[in-house]
Short mmCIF file of C-alpha atoms and ligand atoms in Angstrom, two decimals:
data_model
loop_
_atom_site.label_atom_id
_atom_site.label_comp_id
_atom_site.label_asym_id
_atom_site.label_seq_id
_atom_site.Cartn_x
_atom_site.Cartn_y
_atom_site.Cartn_z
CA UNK A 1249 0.00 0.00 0.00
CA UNK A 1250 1.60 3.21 -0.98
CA UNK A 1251 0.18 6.86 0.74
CA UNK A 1252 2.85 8.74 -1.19
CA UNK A 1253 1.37 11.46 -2.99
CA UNK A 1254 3.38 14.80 -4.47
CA UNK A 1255 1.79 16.99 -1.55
CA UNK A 1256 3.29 14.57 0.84
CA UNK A 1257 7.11 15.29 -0.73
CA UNK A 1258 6.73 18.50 -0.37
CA UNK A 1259 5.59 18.52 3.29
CA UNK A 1260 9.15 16.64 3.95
CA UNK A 1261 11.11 19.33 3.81
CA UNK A 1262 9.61 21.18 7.09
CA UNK A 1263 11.19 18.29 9.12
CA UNK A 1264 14.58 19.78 10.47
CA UNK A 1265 17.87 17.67 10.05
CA UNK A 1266 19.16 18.81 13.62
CA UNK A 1267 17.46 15.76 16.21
CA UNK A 1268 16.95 15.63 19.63
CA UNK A 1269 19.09 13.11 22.03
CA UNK A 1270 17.79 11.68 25.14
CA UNK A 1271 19.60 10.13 27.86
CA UNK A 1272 18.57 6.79 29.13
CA UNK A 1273 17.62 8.57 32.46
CA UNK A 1274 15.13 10.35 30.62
CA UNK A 1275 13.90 6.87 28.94
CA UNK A 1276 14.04 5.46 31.88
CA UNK A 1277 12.63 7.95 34.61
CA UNK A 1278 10.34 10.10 32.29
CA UNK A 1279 8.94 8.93 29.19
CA UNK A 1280 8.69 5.21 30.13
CA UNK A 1281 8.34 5.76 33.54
CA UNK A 1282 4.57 4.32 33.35
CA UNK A 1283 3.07 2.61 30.27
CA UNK A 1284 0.57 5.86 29.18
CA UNK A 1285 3.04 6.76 26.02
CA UNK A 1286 3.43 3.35 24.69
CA UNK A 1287 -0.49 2.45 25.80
CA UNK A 1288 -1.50 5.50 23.63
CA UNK A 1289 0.49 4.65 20.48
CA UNK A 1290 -0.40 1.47 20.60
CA UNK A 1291 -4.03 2.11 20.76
CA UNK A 1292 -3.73 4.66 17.82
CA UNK A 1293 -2.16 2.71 15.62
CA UNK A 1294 -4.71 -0.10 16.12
CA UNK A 1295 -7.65 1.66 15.90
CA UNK A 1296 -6.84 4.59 13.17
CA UNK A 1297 -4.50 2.61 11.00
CA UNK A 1298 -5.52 2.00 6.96
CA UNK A 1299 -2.82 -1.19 6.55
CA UNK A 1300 -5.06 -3.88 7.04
CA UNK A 1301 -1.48 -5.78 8.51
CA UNK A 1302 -0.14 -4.65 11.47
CA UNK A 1303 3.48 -3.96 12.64
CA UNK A 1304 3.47 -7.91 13.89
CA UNK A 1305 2.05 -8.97 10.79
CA UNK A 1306 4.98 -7.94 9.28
CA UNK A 1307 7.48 -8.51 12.06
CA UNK A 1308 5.81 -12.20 12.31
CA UNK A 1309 7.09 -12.59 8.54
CA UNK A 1310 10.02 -11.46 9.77
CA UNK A 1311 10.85 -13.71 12.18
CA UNK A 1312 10.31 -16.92 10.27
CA UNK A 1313 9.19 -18.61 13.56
CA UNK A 1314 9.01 -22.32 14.06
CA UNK A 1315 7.49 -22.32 17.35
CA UNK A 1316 10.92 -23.06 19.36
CA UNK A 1317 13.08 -20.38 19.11
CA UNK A 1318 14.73 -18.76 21.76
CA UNK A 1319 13.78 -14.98 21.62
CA UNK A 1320 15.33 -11.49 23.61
CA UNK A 1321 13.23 -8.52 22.79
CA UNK A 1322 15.53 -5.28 23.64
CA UNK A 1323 13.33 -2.50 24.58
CA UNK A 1324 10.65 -4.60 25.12
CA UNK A 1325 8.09 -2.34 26.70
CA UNK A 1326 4.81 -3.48 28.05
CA UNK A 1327 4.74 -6.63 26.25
CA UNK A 1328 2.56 -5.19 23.62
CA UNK A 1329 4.59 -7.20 20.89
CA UNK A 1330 5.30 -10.29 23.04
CA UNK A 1331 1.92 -11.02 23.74
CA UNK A 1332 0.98 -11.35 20.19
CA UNK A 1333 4.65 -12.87 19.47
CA UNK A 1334 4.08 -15.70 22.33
CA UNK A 1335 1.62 -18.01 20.65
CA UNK A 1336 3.76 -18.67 17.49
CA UNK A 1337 6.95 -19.44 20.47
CA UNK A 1338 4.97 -22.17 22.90
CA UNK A 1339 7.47 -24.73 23.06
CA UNK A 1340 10.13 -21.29 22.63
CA UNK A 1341 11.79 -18.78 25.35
CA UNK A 1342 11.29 -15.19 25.36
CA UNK A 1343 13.63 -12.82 27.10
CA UNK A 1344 12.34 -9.21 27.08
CA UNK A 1345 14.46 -6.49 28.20
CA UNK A 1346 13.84 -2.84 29.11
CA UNK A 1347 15.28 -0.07 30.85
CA UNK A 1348 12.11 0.68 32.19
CA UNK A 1349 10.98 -0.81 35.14
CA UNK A 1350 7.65 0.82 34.86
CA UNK A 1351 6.67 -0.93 31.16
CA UNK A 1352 8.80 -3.97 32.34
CA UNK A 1353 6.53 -4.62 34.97
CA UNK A 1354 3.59 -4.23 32.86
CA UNK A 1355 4.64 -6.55 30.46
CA UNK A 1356 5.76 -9.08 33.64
CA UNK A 1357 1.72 -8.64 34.63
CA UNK A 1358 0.65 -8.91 30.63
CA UNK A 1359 2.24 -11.91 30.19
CA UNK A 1360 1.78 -13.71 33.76
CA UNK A 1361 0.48 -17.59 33.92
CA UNK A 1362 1.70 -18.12 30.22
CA UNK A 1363 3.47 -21.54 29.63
CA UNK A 1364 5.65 -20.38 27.52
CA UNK A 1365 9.06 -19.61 29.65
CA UNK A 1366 9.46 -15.82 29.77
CA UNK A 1367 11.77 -13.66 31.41
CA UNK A 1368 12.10 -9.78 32.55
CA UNK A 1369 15.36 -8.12 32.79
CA UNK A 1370 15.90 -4.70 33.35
CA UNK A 1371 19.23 -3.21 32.12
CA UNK A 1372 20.43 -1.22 29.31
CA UNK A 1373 20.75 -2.82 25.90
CA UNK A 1374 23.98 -2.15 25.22
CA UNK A 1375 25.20 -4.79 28.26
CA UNK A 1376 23.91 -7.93 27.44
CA UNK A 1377 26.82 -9.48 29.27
CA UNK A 1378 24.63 -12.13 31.16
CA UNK A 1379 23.98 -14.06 28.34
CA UNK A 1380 26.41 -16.20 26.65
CA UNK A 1381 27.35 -16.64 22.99
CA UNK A 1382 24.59 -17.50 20.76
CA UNK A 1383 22.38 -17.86 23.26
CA UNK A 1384 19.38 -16.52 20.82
CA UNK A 1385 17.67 -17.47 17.60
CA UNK A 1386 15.96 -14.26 17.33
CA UNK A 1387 16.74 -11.01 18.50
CA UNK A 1388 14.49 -7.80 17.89
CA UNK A 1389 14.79 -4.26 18.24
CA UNK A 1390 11.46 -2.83 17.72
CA UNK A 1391 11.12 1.17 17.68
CA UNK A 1392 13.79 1.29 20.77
CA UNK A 1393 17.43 1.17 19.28
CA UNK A 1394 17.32 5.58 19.18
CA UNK A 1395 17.14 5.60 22.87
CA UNK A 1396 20.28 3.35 23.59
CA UNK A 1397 23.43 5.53 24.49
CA UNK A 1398 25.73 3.24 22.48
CA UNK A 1399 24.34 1.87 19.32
CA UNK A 1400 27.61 0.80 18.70
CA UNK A 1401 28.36 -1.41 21.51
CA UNK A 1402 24.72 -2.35 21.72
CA UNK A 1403 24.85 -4.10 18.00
CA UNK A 1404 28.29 -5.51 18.72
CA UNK A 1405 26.43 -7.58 22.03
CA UNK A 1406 23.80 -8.68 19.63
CA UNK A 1407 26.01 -10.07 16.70
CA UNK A 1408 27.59 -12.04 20.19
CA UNK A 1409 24.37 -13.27 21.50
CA UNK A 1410 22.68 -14.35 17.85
CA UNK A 1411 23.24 -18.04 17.26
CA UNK A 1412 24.65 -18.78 13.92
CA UNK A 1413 21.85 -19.07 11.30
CA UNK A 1414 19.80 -16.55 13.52
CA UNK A 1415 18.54 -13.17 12.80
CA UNK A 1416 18.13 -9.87 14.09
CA UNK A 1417 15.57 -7.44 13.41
CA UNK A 1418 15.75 -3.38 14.07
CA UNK A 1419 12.48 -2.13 12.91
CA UNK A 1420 12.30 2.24 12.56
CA UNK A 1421 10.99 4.71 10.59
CA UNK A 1422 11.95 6.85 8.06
CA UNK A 1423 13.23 10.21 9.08
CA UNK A 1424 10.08 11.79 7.29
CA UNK A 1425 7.63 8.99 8.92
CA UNK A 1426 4.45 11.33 10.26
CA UNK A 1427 5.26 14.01 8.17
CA UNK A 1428 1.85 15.46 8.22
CA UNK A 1429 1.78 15.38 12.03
CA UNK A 1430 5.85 17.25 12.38
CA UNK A 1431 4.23 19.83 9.53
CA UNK A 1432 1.28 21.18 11.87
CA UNK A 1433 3.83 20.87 14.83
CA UNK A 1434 7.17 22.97 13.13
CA UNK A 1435 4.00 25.23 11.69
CA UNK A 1436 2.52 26.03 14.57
CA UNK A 1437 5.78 26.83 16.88
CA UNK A 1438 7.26 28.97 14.32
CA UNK A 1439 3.95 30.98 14.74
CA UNK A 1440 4.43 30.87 18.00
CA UNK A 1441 7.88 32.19 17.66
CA UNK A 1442 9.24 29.18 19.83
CA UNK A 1443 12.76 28.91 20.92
CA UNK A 1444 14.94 27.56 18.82
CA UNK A 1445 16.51 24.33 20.33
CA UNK A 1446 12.71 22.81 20.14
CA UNK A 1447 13.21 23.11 15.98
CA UNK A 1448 14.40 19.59 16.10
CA UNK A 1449 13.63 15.78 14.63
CA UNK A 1450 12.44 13.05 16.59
CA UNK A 1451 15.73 11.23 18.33
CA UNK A 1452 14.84 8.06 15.73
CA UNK A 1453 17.24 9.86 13.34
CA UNK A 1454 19.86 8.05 14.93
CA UNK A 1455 19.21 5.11 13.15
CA UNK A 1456 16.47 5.64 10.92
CA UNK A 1457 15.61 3.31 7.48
CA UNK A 1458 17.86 5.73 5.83
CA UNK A 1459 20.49 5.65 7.69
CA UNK A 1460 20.83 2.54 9.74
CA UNK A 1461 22.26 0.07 6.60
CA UNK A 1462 25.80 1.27 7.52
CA UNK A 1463 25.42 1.35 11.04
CA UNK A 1464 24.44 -2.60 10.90
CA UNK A 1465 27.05 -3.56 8.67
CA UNK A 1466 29.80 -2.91 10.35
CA UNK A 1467 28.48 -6.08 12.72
CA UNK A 1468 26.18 -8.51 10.63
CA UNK A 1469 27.77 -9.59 6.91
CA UNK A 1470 24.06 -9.66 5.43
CA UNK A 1471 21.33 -6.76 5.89
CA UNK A 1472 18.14 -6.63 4.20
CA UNK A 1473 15.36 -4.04 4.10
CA UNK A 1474 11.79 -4.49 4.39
CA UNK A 1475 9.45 -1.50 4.12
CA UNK A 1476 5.99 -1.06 4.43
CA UNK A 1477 3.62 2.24 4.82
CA UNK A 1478 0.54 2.53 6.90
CA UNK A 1479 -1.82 5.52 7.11
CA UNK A 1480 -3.44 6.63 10.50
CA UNK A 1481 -6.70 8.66 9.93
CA UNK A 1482 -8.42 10.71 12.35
CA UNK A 1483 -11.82 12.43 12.05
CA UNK A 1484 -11.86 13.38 15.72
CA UNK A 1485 -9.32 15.59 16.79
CA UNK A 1486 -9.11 14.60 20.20
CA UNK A 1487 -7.80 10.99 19.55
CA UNK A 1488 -5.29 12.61 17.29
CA UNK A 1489 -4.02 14.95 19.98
CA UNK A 1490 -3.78 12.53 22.38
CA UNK A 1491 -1.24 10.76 19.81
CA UNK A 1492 0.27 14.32 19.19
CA UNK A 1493 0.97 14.67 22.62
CA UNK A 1494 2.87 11.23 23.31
CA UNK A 1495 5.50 12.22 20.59
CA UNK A 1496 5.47 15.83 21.72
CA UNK A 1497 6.62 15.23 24.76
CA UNK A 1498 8.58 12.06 23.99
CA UNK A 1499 10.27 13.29 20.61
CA UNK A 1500 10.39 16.86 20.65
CA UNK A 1501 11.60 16.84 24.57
CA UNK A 1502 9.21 20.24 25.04
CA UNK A 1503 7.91 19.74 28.42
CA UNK A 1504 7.47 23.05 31.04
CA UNK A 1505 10.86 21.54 32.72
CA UNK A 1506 12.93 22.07 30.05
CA UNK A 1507 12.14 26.27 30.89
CA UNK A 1508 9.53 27.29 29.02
CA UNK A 1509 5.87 28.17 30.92
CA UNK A 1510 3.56 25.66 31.05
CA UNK A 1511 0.81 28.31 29.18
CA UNK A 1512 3.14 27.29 26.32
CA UNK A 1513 2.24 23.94 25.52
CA UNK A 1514 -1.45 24.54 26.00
CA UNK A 1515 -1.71 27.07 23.43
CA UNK A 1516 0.70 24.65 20.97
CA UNK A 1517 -1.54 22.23 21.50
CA UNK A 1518 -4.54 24.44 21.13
CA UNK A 1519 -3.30 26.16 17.76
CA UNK A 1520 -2.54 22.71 16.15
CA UNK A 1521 -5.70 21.20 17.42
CA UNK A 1522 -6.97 24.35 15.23
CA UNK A 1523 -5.28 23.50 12.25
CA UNK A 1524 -6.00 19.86 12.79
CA UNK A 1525 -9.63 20.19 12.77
CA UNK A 1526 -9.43 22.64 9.76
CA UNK A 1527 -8.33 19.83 7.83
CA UNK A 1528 -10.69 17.25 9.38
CA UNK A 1529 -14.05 19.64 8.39
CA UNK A 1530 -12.36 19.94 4.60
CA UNK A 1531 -10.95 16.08 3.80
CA UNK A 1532 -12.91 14.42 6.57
CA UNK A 1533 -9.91 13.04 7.97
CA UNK A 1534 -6.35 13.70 9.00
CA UNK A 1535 -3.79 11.74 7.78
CA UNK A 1536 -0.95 10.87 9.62
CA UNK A 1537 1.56 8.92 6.94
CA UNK A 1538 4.09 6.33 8.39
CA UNK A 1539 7.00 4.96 6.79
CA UNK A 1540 8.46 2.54 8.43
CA UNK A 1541 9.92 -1.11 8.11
CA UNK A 1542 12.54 -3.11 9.60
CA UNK A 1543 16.57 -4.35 8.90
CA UNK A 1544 17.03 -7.84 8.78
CA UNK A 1545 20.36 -9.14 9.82
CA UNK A 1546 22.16 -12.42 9.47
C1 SAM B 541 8.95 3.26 21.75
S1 SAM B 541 9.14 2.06 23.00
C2 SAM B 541 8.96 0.54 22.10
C3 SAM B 541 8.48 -0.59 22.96
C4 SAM B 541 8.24 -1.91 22.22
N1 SAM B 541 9.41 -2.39 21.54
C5 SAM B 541 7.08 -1.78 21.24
O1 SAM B 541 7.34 -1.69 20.03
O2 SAM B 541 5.92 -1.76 21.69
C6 SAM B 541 10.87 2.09 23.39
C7 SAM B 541 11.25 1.20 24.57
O3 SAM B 541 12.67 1.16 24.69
C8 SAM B 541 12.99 1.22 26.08
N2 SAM B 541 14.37 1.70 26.21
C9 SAM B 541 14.81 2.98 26.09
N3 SAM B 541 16.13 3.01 26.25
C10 SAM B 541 16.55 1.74 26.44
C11 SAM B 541 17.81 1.14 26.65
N4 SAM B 541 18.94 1.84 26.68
N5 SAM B 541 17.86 -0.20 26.83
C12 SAM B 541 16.73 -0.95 26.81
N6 SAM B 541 15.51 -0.42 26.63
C13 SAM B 541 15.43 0.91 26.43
C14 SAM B 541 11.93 2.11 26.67
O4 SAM B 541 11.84 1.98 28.07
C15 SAM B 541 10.68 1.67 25.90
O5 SAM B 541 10.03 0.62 26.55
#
């Protein structure tokens, strides 16, 4: 399914190059520190998406499962993906990993009383140095790799812990993934006149689809990309600000701590709640393009 149209192109360009960094205290003790961001993306993308397969639809291909593979999920969240993973692993073993405590434990209480053998750890990805070599068939890094501190180290631990003949798989996005969404966003703040160190990507242009080949090479001798596009459409515009808000605050780092007043990011969210329902009452709809997809590596 392809969304691309010429308007779309042109909207790309209002995405700046310059991306935000966070630091896995922020992962850890702000955004993930309780499972509302991840519960409301999750819940968007389910009920608003136009792909009639999901993100594990795709992953599932992926993963080429036979039912007995030993799994580690890095960044695994609140076992969103594992509990829709788990039935095509029941003779397997999943090890999910997080940073988190706060998702961890939700995914711990998702997943409780299955008999497939599962495991929480929390740690960083980047030290993986309690498992041994080749201890997994599969390992998966699913929308999580931006936020480790070392992408480096972290793919050099997961070429170690991949058994031979296994794969890994980073899924992403493309850097101009919700283009529609960063338009309305960059539009509104420069008529707000907003500071400038807030004119920034999302932190996923650390390793993005377009740049992440290189990055995986350098540890895996065979990468392959698989893309797909999905379309979330809104004709309310509360459920779209609700999704607006989870990458505001998680992408674009603008919360009142970070010394701006608090009045500020209830009029941004006001003014492109405006412009949000000007385009609902015209198309019916907003559109919220994603391009995203995932690296396979052997
Ligand atoms: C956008 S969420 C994706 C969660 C899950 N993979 C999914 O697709 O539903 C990113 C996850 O990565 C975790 N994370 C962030 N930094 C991490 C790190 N350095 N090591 C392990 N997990 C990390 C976060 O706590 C969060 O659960």
């Amino acid at each position: 399914m392809d969304f691309r149209t010429p308007e779309l192109d042109q909207l790309t360009a209002t995405i700046p190059d310059a991306y935000f960094e966070l630091s896995a205290e922020d992962a850890r003790d702000r955004y993930f520190a309780d499972t509302r961001m991840l519960d409301g993306k999750q819940l968007a993308h389910n009920r608003f998406r136009t792909n009639p397969r999901t993100m594990v639809d795709h992953l599932l291909d992926q993963l080429a499962l036979t039912g007995s593979e030993g799994w580690l999920d890095l960044g695994c969240g609140n076992g969103f993906v594992a509990e829709q993973i788990r039935p095509h692993l029941a003779d397997g073993r999943i090890v999910g990993l997080d940073i988190a405590p706060g998702v961890l434990n939700a995914a711990r209480t998702r997943m409780a009383g299955v008999a497939t053998s599962c495991e929480w750890i929390e740690g960083s990805a980047e030290e993986l140095s309690m498992f041994a070599d080749g201890d997994f068939d599969r390992v998966t890094a699913i929308y999580m790799m931006h936020y480790v501190p070392d992408i480096d180290a972290c793919l050099r631990e997961v070429a170690r812990v991949l058994a031979p003949g296994g794969r890994f798989i980073l899924t992403t996005d493309r850097p101009d993934s919700m283009v529609e969404m960063f338009d309305v966003h960059f539009t509104v703040m420069k008529q707000m006149d907003a500071p400038r160190h807030l004119f920034k990507a999302t932190p996923k242009a650390r390793i993005s689809l377009t740049n992440g080949h290189d990055q995986l090479a350098a540890h895996f001798t065979q990468v392959d990309l698989r893309t797909w596009q999905d379309q979330l459409r809104f004709s309310a515009v509360g459920p779209f600000l609700d999704f607006y808000a989870a990458h505001n605050y998680c992408c674009a780092a603008s919360q009142p701590g970070d010394g701006l007043e608090p009045g500020f990011f209830t009029e941004l969210r006001e003014r492109v709640g405006e412009h949000v329902q000007t385009v609902i009452d015209r198309d019916g709809y907003f559109a919220v393009t994603k391009f995203t997809g995932s690296f396979i590596c052997q």
